[in-house]
Amino acid sequence: MKLDILVFGAHPDDAELGAGGTIAKEVSLGKKVGIVDLTRGELGTRGFAEIRDTEAAKAAKILGVEVRENMEFADGFFVNDKKHQLELIKIIRKYRPEIVLCNAVDDRHIDHPKGSKLVSDACFLSGLVKIDTKLEGDENWQEAWRPKQVYHFIQWKNLKPDFVLDVSGFIDKKTEAIMAYSSQFYDPNSNEPETPISSKNFIDSVNYRARDLGRMVGVEHAEGFNVERFVAVDNLDSLI
Ligand SMILES: [Zn+2]
């Protein structure tokens, strides 16, 4: 199945927190979107891998994505090496996305910038024809494929975006998808330990960042992204 957009996150919930509004909007525009989580988030203080699998599936359904896969890399310890790059090249060639979204280029959690660079490197390498890959159980060699653009969403740190996308009208769906991860986020009845992302302030901050980015460009809500190279526009009117 060919996808228009493939979203990578180091942990289940990264895609929703960083780009949930963008995903919901692109799906509503008829785009085929998929999510690939690099790990099962098994080192998270709250919950455990099986709970997070269920939550991730629920969130994917809310957002309306075509597919969600998990690479089952080691949470906290995966590295950006040939072995991990080849696994991601296989996924990129399998879905042949035009655009890839991935983790923040700089962040509090070490897996975020690490996953960001790993995905970015894999997107480049996936375009090299002399790298031969096959999907497990398939006799055919995969064709080389390089996405047109790799955009990095913004997570814990308030990075300055290179562009913002208007997600007005999709913030409720984003919040609903995030709250599908009930083990991770604010729940006044939970007996689990407090974490940096379990406070009410954190979940509120996701919303007020979107409102603030929206305010800056004259819309209700927006999500910000960093780019690796210039974003070209067709004409000056294509800017909002
Ligand atoms: Zn994360």
PDB file of C-alpha atoms and ligand atoms in Angstrom:
ATOM      1  CA  MET A   1       0.000   0.000   0.000  1.00  0.00           C
ATOM      2  CA  LYS A   2       1.391   3.394  -0.954  1.00  0.00           C
ATOM      3  CA  LEU A   3       0.993   6.161   1.646  1.00  0.00           C
ATOM      4  CA  ASP A   4       1.067   9.920   1.188  1.00  0.00           C
ATOM      5  CA  ILE A   5       2.456  10.591   4.651  1.00  0.00           C
ATOM      6  CA  LEU A   6       4.351   8.336   7.036  1.00  0.00           C
ATOM      7  CA  VAL A   7       4.755   9.536  10.628  1.00  0.00           C
ATOM      8  CA  PHE A   8       7.543   8.085  12.772  1.00  0.00           C
ATOM      9  CA  GLY A   9       7.693   8.440  16.549  1.00  0.00           C
ATOM     10  CA  ALA A  10      10.259   7.029  18.975  1.00  0.00           C
ATOM     11  CA  HIS A  11       7.444   6.104  21.375  1.00  0.00           C
ATOM     12  CA  PRO A  12       3.727   5.421  20.957  1.00  0.00           C
ATOM     13  CA  ASP A  13       2.080   8.853  21.619  1.00  0.00           C
ATOM     14  CA  ASP A  14       4.934  10.949  20.099  1.00  0.00           C
ATOM     15  CA  ALA A  15       3.111  11.182  16.755  1.00  0.00           C
ATOM     16  CA  GLU A  16      -0.133  12.266  18.457  1.00  0.00           C
ATOM     17  CA  LEU A  17       1.526  14.836  20.722  1.00  0.00           C
ATOM     18  CA  GLY A  18       3.691  16.364  17.991  1.00  0.00           C
ATOM     19  CA  ALA A  19       1.472  16.109  14.943  1.00  0.00           C
ATOM     20  CA  GLY A  20      -1.960  14.778  15.957  1.00  0.00           C
ATOM     21  CA  GLY A  21      -3.777  17.795  14.505  1.00  0.00           C
ATOM     22  CA  THR A  22      -1.808  17.600  11.257  1.00  0.00           C
ATOM     23  CA  ILE A  23      -2.502  13.874  10.914  1.00  0.00           C
ATOM     24  CA  ALA A  24      -6.247  14.348  11.542  1.00  0.00           C
ATOM     25  CA  LYS A  25      -6.386  17.224   9.051  1.00  0.00           C
ATOM     26  CA  GLU A  26      -4.476  15.397   6.295  1.00  0.00           C
ATOM     27  CA  VAL A  27      -6.688  12.320   6.745  1.00  0.00           C
ATOM     28  CA  SER A  28      -9.773  14.555   6.418  1.00  0.00           C
ATOM     29  CA  LEU A  29      -8.311  15.889   3.146  1.00  0.00           C
ATOM     30  CA  GLY A  30      -8.225  12.333   1.793  1.00  0.00           C
ATOM     31  CA  LYS A  31      -4.522  11.654   2.322  1.00  0.00           C
ATOM     32  CA  LYS A  32      -3.366   8.155   3.188  1.00  0.00           C
ATOM     33  CA  VAL A  33      -1.415   8.423   6.434  1.00  0.00           C
ATOM     34  CA  GLY A  34       0.445   5.771   8.438  1.00  0.00           C
ATOM     35  CA  ILE A  35       2.255   5.775  11.790  1.00  0.00           C
ATOM     36  CA  VAL A  36       5.353   3.771  12.670  1.00  0.00           C
ATOM     37  CA  ASP A  37       6.452   3.689  16.309  1.00  0.00           C
ATOM     38  CA  LEU A  38      10.126   2.826  16.780  1.00  0.00           C
ATOM     39  CA  THR A  39       9.678   1.303  20.255  1.00  0.00           C
ATOM     40  CA  ARG A  40       6.819   0.059  22.414  1.00  0.00           C
ATOM     41  CA  GLY A  41       7.685   2.595  25.107  1.00  0.00           C
ATOM     42  CA  GLU A  42       8.471  -0.246  27.494  1.00  0.00           C
ATOM     43  CA  LEU A  43      10.677   1.903  29.739  1.00  0.00           C
ATOM     44  CA  GLY A  44       7.919   4.427  30.441  1.00  0.00           C
ATOM     45  CA  THR A  45       7.365   4.948  34.174  1.00  0.00           C
ATOM     46  CA  ARG A  46       3.614   4.498  33.802  1.00  0.00           C
ATOM     47  CA  GLY A  47       1.876   1.580  32.134  1.00  0.00           C
ATOM     48  CA  PHE A  48       3.684  -1.213  30.269  1.00  0.00           C
ATOM     49  CA  ALA A  49       4.194  -2.282  26.665  1.00  0.00           C
ATOM     50  CA  GLU A  50       0.949  -4.270  26.249  1.00  0.00           C
ATOM     51  CA  ILE A  51      -1.181  -1.394  27.577  1.00  0.00           C
ATOM     52  CA  ARG A  52       0.588   1.027  25.266  1.00  0.00           C
ATOM     53  CA  ASP A  53      -0.027  -1.296  22.257  1.00  0.00           C
ATOM     54  CA  THR A  54      -3.770  -1.145  22.975  1.00  0.00           C
ATOM     55  CA  GLU A  55      -3.688   2.623  23.506  1.00  0.00           C
ATOM     56  CA  ALA A  56      -1.725   3.146  20.263  1.00  0.00           C
ATOM     57  CA  ALA A  57      -4.271   1.109  18.290  1.00  0.00           C
ATOM     58  CA  LYS A  58      -7.122   3.141  19.825  1.00  0.00           C
ATOM     59  CA  ALA A  59      -5.413   6.451  18.995  1.00  0.00           C
ATOM     60  CA  ALA A  60      -4.740   5.300  15.399  1.00  0.00           C
ATOM     61  CA  LYS A  61      -8.441   4.555  14.989  1.00  0.00           C
ATOM     62  CA  ILE A  62      -9.412   7.993  16.330  1.00  0.00           C
ATOM     63  CA  LEU A  63      -7.030   9.723  13.894  1.00  0.00           C
ATOM     64  CA  GLY A  64      -8.186   7.545  10.990  1.00  0.00           C
ATOM     65  CA  VAL A  65      -4.748   6.381   9.815  1.00  0.00           C
ATOM     66  CA  GLU A  66      -4.468   3.495   7.346  1.00  0.00           C
ATOM     67  CA  VAL A  67      -1.844   1.541   9.228  1.00  0.00           C
ATOM     68  CA  ARG A  68       0.210   1.580  12.405  1.00  0.00           C
ATOM     69  CA  GLU A  69       3.309  -0.558  12.862  1.00  0.00           C
ATOM     70  CA  ASN A  70       5.818  -0.972  15.664  1.00  0.00           C
ATOM     71  CA  MET A  71       9.520  -1.590  14.957  1.00  0.00           C
ATOM     72  CA  GLU A  72      10.058  -3.002  18.466  1.00  0.00           C
ATOM     73  CA  PHE A  73      13.432  -1.299  18.799  1.00  0.00           C
ATOM     74  CA  ALA A  74      14.754  -1.083  22.383  1.00  0.00           C
ATOM     75  CA  ASP A  75      13.224   1.874  24.226  1.00  0.00           C
ATOM     76  CA  GLY A  76      16.010   4.162  25.468  1.00  0.00           C
ATOM     77  CA  PHE A  77      18.797   2.062  23.951  1.00  0.00           C
ATOM     78  CA  PHE A  78      18.194   1.857  20.196  1.00  0.00           C
ATOM     79  CA  VAL A  79      21.008   3.379  18.163  1.00  0.00           C
ATOM     80  CA  ASN A  80      21.415   4.954  14.754  1.00  0.00           C
ATOM     81  CA  ASP A  81      23.421   2.213  13.033  1.00  0.00           C
ATOM     82  CA  LYS A  82      23.277   0.143   9.846  1.00  0.00           C
ATOM     83  CA  LYS A  83      21.026  -2.528  11.381  1.00  0.00           C
ATOM     84  CA  HIS A  84      18.360  -0.049  12.515  1.00  0.00           C
ATOM     85  CA  GLN A  85      18.650   2.030   9.318  1.00  0.00           C
ATOM     86  CA  LEU A  86      18.066  -1.079   7.159  1.00  0.00           C
ATOM     87  CA  GLU A  87      14.917  -1.951   9.124  1.00  0.00           C
ATOM     88  CA  LEU A  88      13.557   1.559   8.536  1.00  0.00           C
ATOM     89  CA  ILE A  89      14.594   1.536   4.853  1.00  0.00           C
ATOM     90  CA  LYS A  90      12.426  -1.572   4.427  1.00  0.00           C
ATOM     91  CA  ILE A  91       9.426   0.243   5.957  1.00  0.00           C
ATOM     92  CA  ILE A  92       9.999   3.405   3.875  1.00  0.00           C
ATOM     93  CA  ARG A  93      10.250   1.341   0.678  1.00  0.00           C
ATOM     94  CA  LYS A  94       7.188  -0.663   1.686  1.00  0.00           C
ATOM     95  CA  TYR A  95       4.938   2.413   2.044  1.00  0.00           C
ATOM     96  CA  ARG A  96       6.718   4.840  -0.363  1.00  0.00           C
ATOM     97  CA  PRO A  97       5.523   8.014   1.419  1.00  0.00           C
ATOM     98  CA  GLU A  98       5.846  11.413  -0.278  1.00  0.00           C
ATOM     99  CA  ILE A  99       6.330  13.107   3.081  1.00  0.00           C
ATOM    100  CA  VAL A 100       7.788  11.821   6.344  1.00  0.00           C
ATOM    101  CA  LEU A 101       7.120  13.386   9.740  1.00  0.00           C
ATOM    102  CA  CYS A 102       9.393  12.437  12.636  1.00  0.00           C
ATOM    103  CA  ASN A 103      10.609  13.399  16.106  1.00  0.00           C
ATOM    104  CA  ALA A 104      11.936  16.767  17.255  1.00  0.00           C
ATOM    105  CA  VAL A 105      15.530  17.564  16.284  1.00  0.00           C
ATOM    106  CA  ASP A 106      16.330  18.482  19.909  1.00  0.00           C
ATOM    107  CA  ASP A 107      14.454  17.436  23.041  1.00  0.00           C
ATOM    108  CA  ARG A 108      14.460  16.387  26.701  1.00  0.00           C
ATOM    109  CA  HIS A 109      14.082  12.635  26.031  1.00  0.00           C
ATOM    110  CA  ILE A 110      17.226  11.234  24.389  1.00  0.00           C
ATOM    111  CA  ASP A 111      15.189   8.965  22.072  1.00  0.00           C
ATOM    112  CA  HIS A 112      13.585  11.961  20.353  1.00  0.00           C
ATOM    113  CA  PRO A 113      16.634  13.556  18.655  1.00  0.00           C
ATOM    114  CA  LYS A 114      18.160  10.082  18.237  1.00  0.00           C
ATOM    115  CA  GLY A 115      15.003   8.773  16.506  1.00  0.00           C
ATOM    116  CA  SER A 116      14.805  11.984  14.504  1.00  0.00           C
ATOM    117  CA  LYS A 117      18.293  11.503  13.036  1.00  0.00           C
ATOM    118  CA  LEU A 118      17.804   7.751  12.537  1.00  0.00           C
ATOM    119  CA  VAL A 119      14.607   8.298  10.506  1.00  0.00           C
ATOM    120  CA  SER A 120      16.155  11.154   8.565  1.00  0.00           C
ATOM    121  CA  ASP A 121      19.254   9.094   7.681  1.00  0.00           C
ATOM    122  CA  ALA A 122      17.076   6.110   6.690  1.00  0.00           C
ATOM    123  CA  CYS A 123      14.995   8.355   4.387  1.00  0.00           C
ATOM    124  CA  PHE A 124      18.157   9.419   2.573  1.00  0.00           C
ATOM    125  CA  LEU A 125      19.656   5.919   2.377  1.00  0.00           C
ATOM    126  CA  SER A 126      16.336   4.466   1.173  1.00  0.00           C
ATOM    127  CA  GLY A 127      16.864   6.385  -2.079  1.00  0.00           C
ATOM    128  CA  LEU A 128      20.169   4.680  -2.867  1.00  0.00           C
ATOM    129  CA  VAL A 129      19.651   1.935  -5.468  1.00  0.00           C
ATOM    130  CA  LYS A 130      22.684  -0.087  -4.414  1.00  0.00           C
ATOM    131  CA  ILE A 131      21.206  -0.812  -0.984  1.00  0.00           C
ATOM    132  CA  ASP A 132      19.329  -4.087  -1.519  1.00  0.00           C
ATOM    133  CA  THR A 133      16.424  -4.905   0.783  1.00  0.00           C
ATOM    134  CA  LYS A 134      13.656  -7.483   0.906  1.00  0.00           C
ATOM    135  CA  LEU A 135      10.639  -7.681   3.168  1.00  0.00           C
ATOM    136  CA  GLU A 136      10.498 -10.821   5.291  1.00  0.00           C
ATOM    137  CA  GLY A 137       8.668 -13.582   3.417  1.00  0.00           C
ATOM    138  CA  ASP A 138       8.857 -11.732   0.090  1.00  0.00           C
ATOM    139  CA  GLU A 139      11.128 -12.957  -2.699  1.00  0.00           C
ATOM    140  CA  ASN A 140      11.179  -9.617  -4.518  1.00  0.00           C
ATOM    141  CA  TRP A 141      13.805  -6.953  -4.023  1.00  0.00           C
ATOM    142  CA  GLN A 142      12.355  -3.626  -2.951  1.00  0.00           C
ATOM    143  CA  GLU A 143      12.663  -0.559  -5.152  1.00  0.00           C
ATOM    144  CA  ALA A 144      14.627   2.429  -3.889  1.00  0.00           C
ATOM    145  CA  TRP A 145      12.423   5.242  -2.565  1.00  0.00           C
ATOM    146  CA  ARG A 146      13.244   8.630  -1.051  1.00  0.00           C
ATOM    147  CA  PRO A 147      10.486  10.810   0.441  1.00  0.00           C
ATOM    148  CA  LYS A 148      10.341  14.348  -0.966  1.00  0.00           C
ATOM    149  CA  GLN A 149      10.475  15.987   2.430  1.00  0.00           C
ATOM    150  CA  VAL A 150      11.206  15.130   6.059  1.00  0.00           C
ATOM    151  CA  TYR A 151       9.542  17.418   8.590  1.00  0.00           C
ATOM    152  CA  HIS A 152      10.298  17.297  12.314  1.00  0.00           C
ATOM    153  CA  PHE A 153       7.467  17.960  14.744  1.00  0.00           C
ATOM    154  CA  ILE A 154       8.023  19.801  18.034  1.00  0.00           C
ATOM    155  CA  GLN A 155       7.727  18.012  21.391  1.00  0.00           C
ATOM    156  CA  TRP A 156       8.850  18.936  24.923  1.00  0.00           C
ATOM    157  CA  LYS A 157      11.162  21.833  24.163  1.00  0.00           C
ATOM    158  CA  ASN A 158       9.755  25.011  22.663  1.00  0.00           C
ATOM    159  CA  LEU A 159      11.754  24.904  19.447  1.00  0.00           C
ATOM    160  CA  LYS A 160      11.192  27.714  16.983  1.00  0.00           C
ATOM    161  CA  PRO A 161       9.277  26.238  14.036  1.00  0.00           C
ATOM    162  CA  ASP A 162      10.351  26.819  10.431  1.00  0.00           C
ATOM    163  CA  PHE A 163       6.694  26.656   9.398  1.00  0.00           C
ATOM    164  CA  VAL A 164       3.353  26.066  11.099  1.00  0.00           C
ATOM    165  CA  LEU A 165       0.341  24.210   9.806  1.00  0.00           C
ATOM    166  CA  ASP A 166      -3.179  25.437  10.529  1.00  0.00           C
ATOM    167  CA  VAL A 167      -4.943  22.680  12.492  1.00  0.00           C
ATOM    168  CA  SER A 168      -8.001  24.734  13.500  1.00  0.00           C
ATOM    169  CA  GLY A 169     -10.983  22.417  13.851  1.00  0.00           C
ATOM    170  CA  PHE A 170      -8.782  19.382  14.544  1.00  0.00           C
ATOM    171  CA  ILE A 171      -7.526  20.103  18.047  1.00  0.00           C
ATOM    172  CA  ASP A 172     -10.360  18.146  19.706  1.00  0.00           C
ATOM    173  CA  LYS A 173      -9.509  15.068  17.648  1.00  0.00           C
ATOM    174  CA  LYS A 174      -5.844  15.491  18.558  1.00  0.00           C
ATOM    175  CA  THR A 175      -6.701  15.734  22.275  1.00  0.00           C
ATOM    176  CA  GLU A 176      -8.956  12.684  22.007  1.00  0.00           C
ATOM    177  CA  ALA A 177      -6.132  10.691  20.373  1.00  0.00           C
ATOM    178  CA  ILE A 178      -3.670  11.770  23.072  1.00  0.00           C
ATOM    179  CA  MET A 179      -6.088  10.882  25.856  1.00  0.00           C
ATOM    180  CA  ALA A 180      -6.409   7.379  24.379  1.00  0.00           C
ATOM    181  CA  TYR A 181      -3.081   6.877  26.173  1.00  0.00           C
ATOM    182  CA  SER A 182      -4.847   6.906  29.507  1.00  0.00           C
ATOM    183  CA  SER A 183      -1.892   5.260  31.288  1.00  0.00           C
ATOM    184  CA  GLN A 184       0.418   8.152  30.372  1.00  0.00           C
ATOM    185  CA  PHE A 185      -1.425  11.428  30.787  1.00  0.00           C
ATOM    186  CA  TYR A 186      -3.340  13.398  33.345  1.00  0.00           C
ATOM    187  CA  ASP A 187      -5.788  11.277  35.274  1.00  0.00           C
ATOM    188  CA  PRO A 188      -6.799  12.573  38.713  1.00  0.00           C
ATOM    189  CA  ASN A 189      -7.829   9.012  39.751  1.00  0.00           C
ATOM    190  CA  SER A 190      -4.533   7.336  38.821  1.00  0.00           C
ATOM    191  CA  ASN A 191      -2.376   5.789  41.557  1.00  0.00           C
ATOM    192  CA  GLU A 192       0.673   5.582  39.281  1.00  0.00           C
ATOM    193  CA  PRO A 193       3.752   7.767  39.960  1.00  0.00           C
ATOM    194  CA  GLU A 194       3.811  11.314  38.657  1.00  0.00           C
ATOM    195  CA  THR A 195       5.912  11.887  35.532  1.00  0.00           C
ATOM    196  CA  PRO A 196       6.795  15.035  33.556  1.00  0.00           C
ATOM    197  CA  ILE A 197       3.957  14.259  31.124  1.00  0.00           C
ATOM    198  CA  SER A 198       1.278  13.128  33.592  1.00  0.00           C
ATOM    199  CA  SER A 199       0.533  16.586  35.028  1.00  0.00           C
ATOM    200  CA  LYS A 200      -2.490  18.654  34.046  1.00  0.00           C
ATOM    201  CA  ASN A 201      -0.061  21.400  33.094  1.00  0.00           C
ATOM    202  CA  PHE A 202       1.527  19.154  30.457  1.00  0.00           C
ATOM    203  CA  ILE A 203      -1.676  18.235  28.658  1.00  0.00           C
ATOM    204  CA  ASP A 204      -2.805  21.863  28.891  1.00  0.00           C
ATOM    205  CA  SER A 205       0.541  22.926  27.423  1.00  0.00           C
ATOM    206  CA  VAL A 206      -0.047  20.856  24.279  1.00  0.00           C
ATOM    207  CA  ASN A 207      -3.235  22.810  23.720  1.00  0.00           C
ATOM    208  CA  TYR A 208      -1.884  26.242  24.613  1.00  0.00           C
ATOM    209  CA  ARG A 209       1.171  25.777  22.394  1.00  0.00           C
ATOM    210  CA  ALA A 210      -1.207  25.057  19.484  1.00  0.00           C
ATOM    211  CA  ARG A 211      -3.238  28.133  20.422  1.00  0.00           C
ATOM    212  CA  ASP A 212      -0.119  30.275  20.696  1.00  0.00           C
ATOM    213  CA  LEU A 213       1.308  29.132  17.350  1.00  0.00           C
ATOM    214  CA  GLY A 214      -2.141  29.726  15.861  1.00  0.00           C
ATOM    215  CA  ARG A 215      -2.285  33.206  17.394  1.00  0.00           C
ATOM    216  CA  MET A 216       1.032  34.091  15.770  1.00  0.00           C
ATOM    217  CA  VAL A 217      -0.353  33.399  12.285  1.00  0.00           C
ATOM    218  CA  GLY A 218      -3.960  34.503  12.805  1.00  0.00           C
ATOM    219  CA  VAL A 219      -5.687  31.131  13.084  1.00  0.00           C
ATOM    220  CA  GLU A 220      -7.214  29.260  16.024  1.00  0.00           C
ATOM    221  CA  HIS A 221      -4.670  26.401  16.374  1.00  0.00           C
ATOM    222  CA  ALA A 222      -1.433  25.430  14.625  1.00  0.00           C
ATOM    223  CA  GLU A 223       1.324  22.839  14.875  1.00  0.00           C
ATOM    224  CA  GLY A 224       4.956  23.718  14.212  1.00  0.00           C
ATOM    225  CA  PHE A 225       7.619  21.861  12.246  1.00  0.00           C
ATOM    226  CA  ASN A 226      11.316  22.140  11.525  1.00  0.00           C
ATOM    227  CA  VAL A 227      12.638  21.432   8.051  1.00  0.00           C
ATOM    228  CA  GLU A 228      15.891  19.993   6.748  1.00  0.00           C
ATOM    229  CA  ARG A 229      15.892  22.034   3.558  1.00  0.00           C
ATOM    230  CA  PHE A 230      13.916  24.927   2.092  1.00  0.00           C
ATOM    231  CA  VAL A 231      10.187  24.494   1.678  1.00  0.00           C
ATOM    232  CA  ALA A 232       9.144  25.715  -1.767  1.00  0.00           C
ATOM    233  CA  VAL A 233       5.765  27.344  -2.427  1.00  0.00           C
ATOM    234  CA  ASP A 234       3.987  27.314  -5.766  1.00  0.00           C
ATOM    235  CA  ASN A 235       3.066  31.021  -5.605  1.00  0.00           C
ATOM    236  CA  LEU A 236       2.798  33.749  -3.012  1.00  0.00           C
ATOM    237  CA  ASP A 237      -0.937  33.153  -2.572  1.00  0.00           C
ATOM    238  CA  SER A 238      -0.328  29.624  -1.328  1.00  0.00           C
ATOM    239  CA  LEU A 239       0.674  31.114   2.015  1.00  0.00           C
ATOM    240  CA  ILE A 240      -2.148  31.739   4.473  1.00  0.00           C
TER     241      ILE A 240
HETATM  242 ZN    ZN B   1       8.561  10.118  23.266  1.00  0.00          ZN
END
